[in-house]
Short mmCIF file of C-alpha atoms in Angstrom, two decimals:
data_model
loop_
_atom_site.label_atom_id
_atom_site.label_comp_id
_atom_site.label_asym_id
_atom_site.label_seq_id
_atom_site.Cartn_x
_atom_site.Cartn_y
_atom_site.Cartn_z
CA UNK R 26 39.78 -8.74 62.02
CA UNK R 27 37.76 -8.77 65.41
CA UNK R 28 39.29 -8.38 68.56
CA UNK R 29 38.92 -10.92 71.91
CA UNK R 30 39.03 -10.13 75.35
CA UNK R 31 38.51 -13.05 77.64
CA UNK R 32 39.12 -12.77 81.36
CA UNK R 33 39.23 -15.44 84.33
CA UNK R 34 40.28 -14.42 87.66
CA UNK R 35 38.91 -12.85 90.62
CA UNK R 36 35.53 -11.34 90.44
CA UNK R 37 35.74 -8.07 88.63
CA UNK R 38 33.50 -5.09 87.87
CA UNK R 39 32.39 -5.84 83.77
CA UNK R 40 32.15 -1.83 83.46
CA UNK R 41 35.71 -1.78 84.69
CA UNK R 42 37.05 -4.69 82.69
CA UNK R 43 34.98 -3.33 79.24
CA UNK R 44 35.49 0.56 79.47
CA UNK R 45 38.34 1.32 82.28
CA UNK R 46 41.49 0.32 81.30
CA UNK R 47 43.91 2.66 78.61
CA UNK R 48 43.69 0.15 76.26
CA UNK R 49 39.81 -1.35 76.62
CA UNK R 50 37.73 -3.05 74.40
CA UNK R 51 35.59 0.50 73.64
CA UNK R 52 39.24 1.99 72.51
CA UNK R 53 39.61 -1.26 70.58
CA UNK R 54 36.27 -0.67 69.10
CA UNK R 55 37.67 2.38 67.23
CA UNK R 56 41.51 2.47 67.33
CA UNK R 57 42.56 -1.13 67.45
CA UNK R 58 46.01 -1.07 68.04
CA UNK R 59 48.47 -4.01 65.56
CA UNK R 60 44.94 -4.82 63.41
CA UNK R 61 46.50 -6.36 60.21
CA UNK R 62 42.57 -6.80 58.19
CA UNK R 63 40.31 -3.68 58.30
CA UNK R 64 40.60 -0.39 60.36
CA UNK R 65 37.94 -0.51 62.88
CA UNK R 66 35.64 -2.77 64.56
CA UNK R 67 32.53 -0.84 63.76
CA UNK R 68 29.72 -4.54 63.09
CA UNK R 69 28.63 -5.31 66.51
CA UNK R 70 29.84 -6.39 69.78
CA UNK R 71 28.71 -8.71 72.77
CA UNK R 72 29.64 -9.77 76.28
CA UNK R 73 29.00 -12.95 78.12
CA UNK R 74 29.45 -13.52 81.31
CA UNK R 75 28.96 -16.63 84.30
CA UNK R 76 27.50 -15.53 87.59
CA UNK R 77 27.75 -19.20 89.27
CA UNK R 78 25.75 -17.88 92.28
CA UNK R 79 22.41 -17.96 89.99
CA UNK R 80 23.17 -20.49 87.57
CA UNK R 81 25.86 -22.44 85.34
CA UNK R 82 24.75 -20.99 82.07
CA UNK R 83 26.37 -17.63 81.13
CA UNK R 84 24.46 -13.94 80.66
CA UNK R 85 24.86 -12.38 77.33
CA UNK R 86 24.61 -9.29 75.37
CA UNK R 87 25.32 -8.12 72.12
CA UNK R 88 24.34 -5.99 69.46
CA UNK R 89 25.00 -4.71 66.05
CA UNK R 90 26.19 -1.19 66.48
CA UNK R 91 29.30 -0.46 67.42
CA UNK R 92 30.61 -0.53 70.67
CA UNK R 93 31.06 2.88 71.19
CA UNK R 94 27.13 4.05 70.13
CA UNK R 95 26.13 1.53 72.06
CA UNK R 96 24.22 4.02 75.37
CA UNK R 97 22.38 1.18 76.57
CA UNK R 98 25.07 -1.43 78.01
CA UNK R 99 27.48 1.33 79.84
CA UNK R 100 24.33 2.10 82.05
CA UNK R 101 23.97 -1.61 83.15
CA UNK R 102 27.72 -2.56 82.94
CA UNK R 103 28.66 -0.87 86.66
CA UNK R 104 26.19 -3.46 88.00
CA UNK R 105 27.53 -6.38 87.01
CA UNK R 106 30.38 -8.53 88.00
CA UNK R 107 32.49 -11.94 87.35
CA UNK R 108 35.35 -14.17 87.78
CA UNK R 109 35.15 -14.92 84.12
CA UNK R 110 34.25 -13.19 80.71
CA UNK R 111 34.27 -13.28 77.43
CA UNK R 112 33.80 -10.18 75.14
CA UNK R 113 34.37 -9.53 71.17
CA UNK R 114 33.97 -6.09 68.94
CA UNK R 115 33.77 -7.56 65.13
CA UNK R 116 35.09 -6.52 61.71
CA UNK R 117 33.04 -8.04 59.84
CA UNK R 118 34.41 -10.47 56.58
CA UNK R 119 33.83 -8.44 53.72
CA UNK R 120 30.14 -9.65 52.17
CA UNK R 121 29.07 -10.67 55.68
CA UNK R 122 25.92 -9.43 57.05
CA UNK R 123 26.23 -6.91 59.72
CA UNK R 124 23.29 -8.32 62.30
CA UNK R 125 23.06 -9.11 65.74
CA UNK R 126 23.51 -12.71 64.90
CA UNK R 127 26.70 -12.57 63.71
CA UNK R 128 27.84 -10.83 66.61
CA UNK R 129 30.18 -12.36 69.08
CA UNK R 130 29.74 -14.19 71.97
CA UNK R 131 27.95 -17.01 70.26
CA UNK R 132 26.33 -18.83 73.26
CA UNK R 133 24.80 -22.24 73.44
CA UNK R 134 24.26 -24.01 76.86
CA UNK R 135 27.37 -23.52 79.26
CA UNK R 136 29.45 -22.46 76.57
CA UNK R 137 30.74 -18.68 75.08
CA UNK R 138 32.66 -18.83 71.94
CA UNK R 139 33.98 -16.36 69.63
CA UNK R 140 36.51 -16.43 66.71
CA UNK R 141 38.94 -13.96 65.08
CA UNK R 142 39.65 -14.38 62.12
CA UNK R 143 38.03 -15.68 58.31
CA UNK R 144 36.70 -18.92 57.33
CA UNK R 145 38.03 -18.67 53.03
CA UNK R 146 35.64 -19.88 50.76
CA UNK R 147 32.97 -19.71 53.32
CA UNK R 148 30.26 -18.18 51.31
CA UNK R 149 31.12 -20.56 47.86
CA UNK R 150 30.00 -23.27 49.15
CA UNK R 151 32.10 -24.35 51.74
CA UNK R 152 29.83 -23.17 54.49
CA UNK R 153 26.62 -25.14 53.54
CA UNK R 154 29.57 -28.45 53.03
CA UNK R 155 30.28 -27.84 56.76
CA UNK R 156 26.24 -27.01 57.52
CA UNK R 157 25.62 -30.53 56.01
CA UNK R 158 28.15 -32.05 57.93
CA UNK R 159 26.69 -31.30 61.46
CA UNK R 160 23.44 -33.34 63.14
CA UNK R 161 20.39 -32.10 61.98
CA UNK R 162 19.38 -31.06 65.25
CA UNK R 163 22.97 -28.78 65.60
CA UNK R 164 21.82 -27.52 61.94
CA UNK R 165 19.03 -26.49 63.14
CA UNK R 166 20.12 -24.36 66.21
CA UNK R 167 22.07 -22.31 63.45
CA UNK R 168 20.19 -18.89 63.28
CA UNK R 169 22.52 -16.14 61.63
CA UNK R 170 24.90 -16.21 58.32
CA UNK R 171 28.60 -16.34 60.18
CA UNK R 172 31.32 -18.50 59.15
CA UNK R 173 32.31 -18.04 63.31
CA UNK R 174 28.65 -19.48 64.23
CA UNK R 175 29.00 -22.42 61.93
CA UNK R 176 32.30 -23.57 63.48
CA UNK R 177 30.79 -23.18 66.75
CA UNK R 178 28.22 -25.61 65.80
CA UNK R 179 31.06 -28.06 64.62
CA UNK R 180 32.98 -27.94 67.81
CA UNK R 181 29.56 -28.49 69.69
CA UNK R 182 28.61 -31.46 67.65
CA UNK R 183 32.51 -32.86 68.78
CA UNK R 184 31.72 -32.13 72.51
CA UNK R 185 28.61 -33.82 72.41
CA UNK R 186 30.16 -36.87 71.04
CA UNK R 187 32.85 -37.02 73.88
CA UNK R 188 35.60 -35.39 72.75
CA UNK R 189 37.17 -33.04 75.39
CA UNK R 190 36.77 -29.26 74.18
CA UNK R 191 40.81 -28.96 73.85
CA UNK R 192 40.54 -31.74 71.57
CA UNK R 193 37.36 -30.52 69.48
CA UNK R 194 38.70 -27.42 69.23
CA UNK R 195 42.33 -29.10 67.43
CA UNK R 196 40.34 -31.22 65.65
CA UNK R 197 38.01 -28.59 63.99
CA UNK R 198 41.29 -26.17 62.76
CA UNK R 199 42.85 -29.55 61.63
CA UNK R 200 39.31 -30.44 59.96
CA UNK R 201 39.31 -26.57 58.68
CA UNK R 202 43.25 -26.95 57.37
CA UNK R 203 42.24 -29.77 55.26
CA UNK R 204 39.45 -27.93 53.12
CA UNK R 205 40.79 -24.15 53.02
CA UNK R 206 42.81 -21.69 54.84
CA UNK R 207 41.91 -18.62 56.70
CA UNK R 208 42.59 -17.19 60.14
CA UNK R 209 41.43 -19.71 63.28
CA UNK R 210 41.70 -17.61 66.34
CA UNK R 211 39.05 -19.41 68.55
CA UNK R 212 38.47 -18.42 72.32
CA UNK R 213 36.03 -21.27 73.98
CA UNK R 214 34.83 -21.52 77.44
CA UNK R 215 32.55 -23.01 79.54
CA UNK R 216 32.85 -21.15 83.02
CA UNK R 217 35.38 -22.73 84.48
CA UNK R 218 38.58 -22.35 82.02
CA UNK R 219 39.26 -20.45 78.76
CA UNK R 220 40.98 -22.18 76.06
CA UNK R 221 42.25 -20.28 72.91
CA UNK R 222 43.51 -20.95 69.66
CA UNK R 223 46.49 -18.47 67.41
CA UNK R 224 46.18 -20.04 64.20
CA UNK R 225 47.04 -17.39 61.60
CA UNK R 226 46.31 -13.96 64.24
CA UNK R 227 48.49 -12.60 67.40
CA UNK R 228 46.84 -13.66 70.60
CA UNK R 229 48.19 -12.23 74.14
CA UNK R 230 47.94 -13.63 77.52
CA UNK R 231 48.26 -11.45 80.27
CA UNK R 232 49.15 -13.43 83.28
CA UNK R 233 50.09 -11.52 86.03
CA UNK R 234 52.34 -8.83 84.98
CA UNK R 235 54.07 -11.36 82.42
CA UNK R 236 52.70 -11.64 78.84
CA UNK R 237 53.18 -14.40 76.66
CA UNK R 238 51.18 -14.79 73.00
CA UNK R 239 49.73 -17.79 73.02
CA UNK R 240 47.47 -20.00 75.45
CA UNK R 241 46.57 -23.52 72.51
CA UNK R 242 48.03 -23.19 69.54
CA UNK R 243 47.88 -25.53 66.71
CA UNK R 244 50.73 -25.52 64.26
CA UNK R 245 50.03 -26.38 59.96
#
């Protein structure tokens, strides 16, 4: 079980959002607080952020150490800042690689996506049914092992064929429901608004001062 921090708002410090609050990300790296699968988020981490002043495409970063022996982002964090961002520390599903490319963000384009959660049946055979079900050219931009990078892909190959990225992203846990089960907690977003899913894991919006727990959700 991974855990998601996405922020839109004002523009914010990333060193502040990341490593200066009681409850950050880091601390979430290594005492993850209600984490129902696993004990730590020890197989990577990544940020992505949008700077709209240089271009529409988001920044990213990630790695596969853990967040917390991880010296070389910290130094570079204080320097950056954004009005939106998304960030991930993973648990990886047992059997999964632990690389950089299964790391969350996945980016492609204007888009940051990462998911929470497991794909069952992924790795017997269900994940090359879903590989062959994409374009050949959205195969092809596949370049690590993850269940989460695969259903990126799918969601992709929705938005290019017109569907609104609310609607690919029901239509992909729908399309998901049908073949298996697992745990669909998707965060997607393309600069300008953040759209989640709870399908299976908590999810918390902070909005203000008022928390609710779910943004999207799609119901079995």
């Amino acid at each position: 079980m991974c855990r998601l921090l996405a922020y839109i708002g004002p523009r914010v410090s990333v060193q502040q959002l990341l490593y200066g609050q009681p409850y950050s990300l880091l601390r979430q790296s290594y005492a993850p607080r209600k984490q129902r699968h696993g004990r730590v988020n020890a197989d990577g981490w990544g940020v992505g952020w949008y700077d709209f002043r240089i271009r529409p495409e988001p920044a990213r970063y990630r790695t596969a150490q853990p967040m917390w022996a991880d010296a070389r982002f910290p130094e570079i964090a204080p320097l950056l800042t954004s009005e939106l961002i998304l960030a991930a520390v993973r648990d990886a599903t047992p059997g999964a690689p632990v690389e950089e490319s299964g790391a969350p963000p996945f980016l492609s384009g204007r888009f940051l996506f990462a998911h929470n959660g497991v794909i069952d049946g992924f790795r017997d055979g269900l994940g090359i049914e879903l590989r062959r079900s994409l374009p050949t050219e959205r195969e092809g931009q596949i370049i690590g092992t993850s269940d989460s990078e695969v259903v990126f892909a799918l969601l992709l190959d929705r938005i290019d064929k017109g569907r609104e990225p609310i609607e690919a992203l029901v239509d992909v846990i729908h399309e998901l429901d049908q073949l298996t089960t697992g745990r669909f907690n998707f965060v997607l977003t393309d600069g300008h608004e953040v759209l989640a899913t709870t399908a299976g894991d908590s999810l918390y919006v902070l909005d203000g001062h008022s928390v609710t727990t779910t943004a999207v959700s799609y119901t079995h």
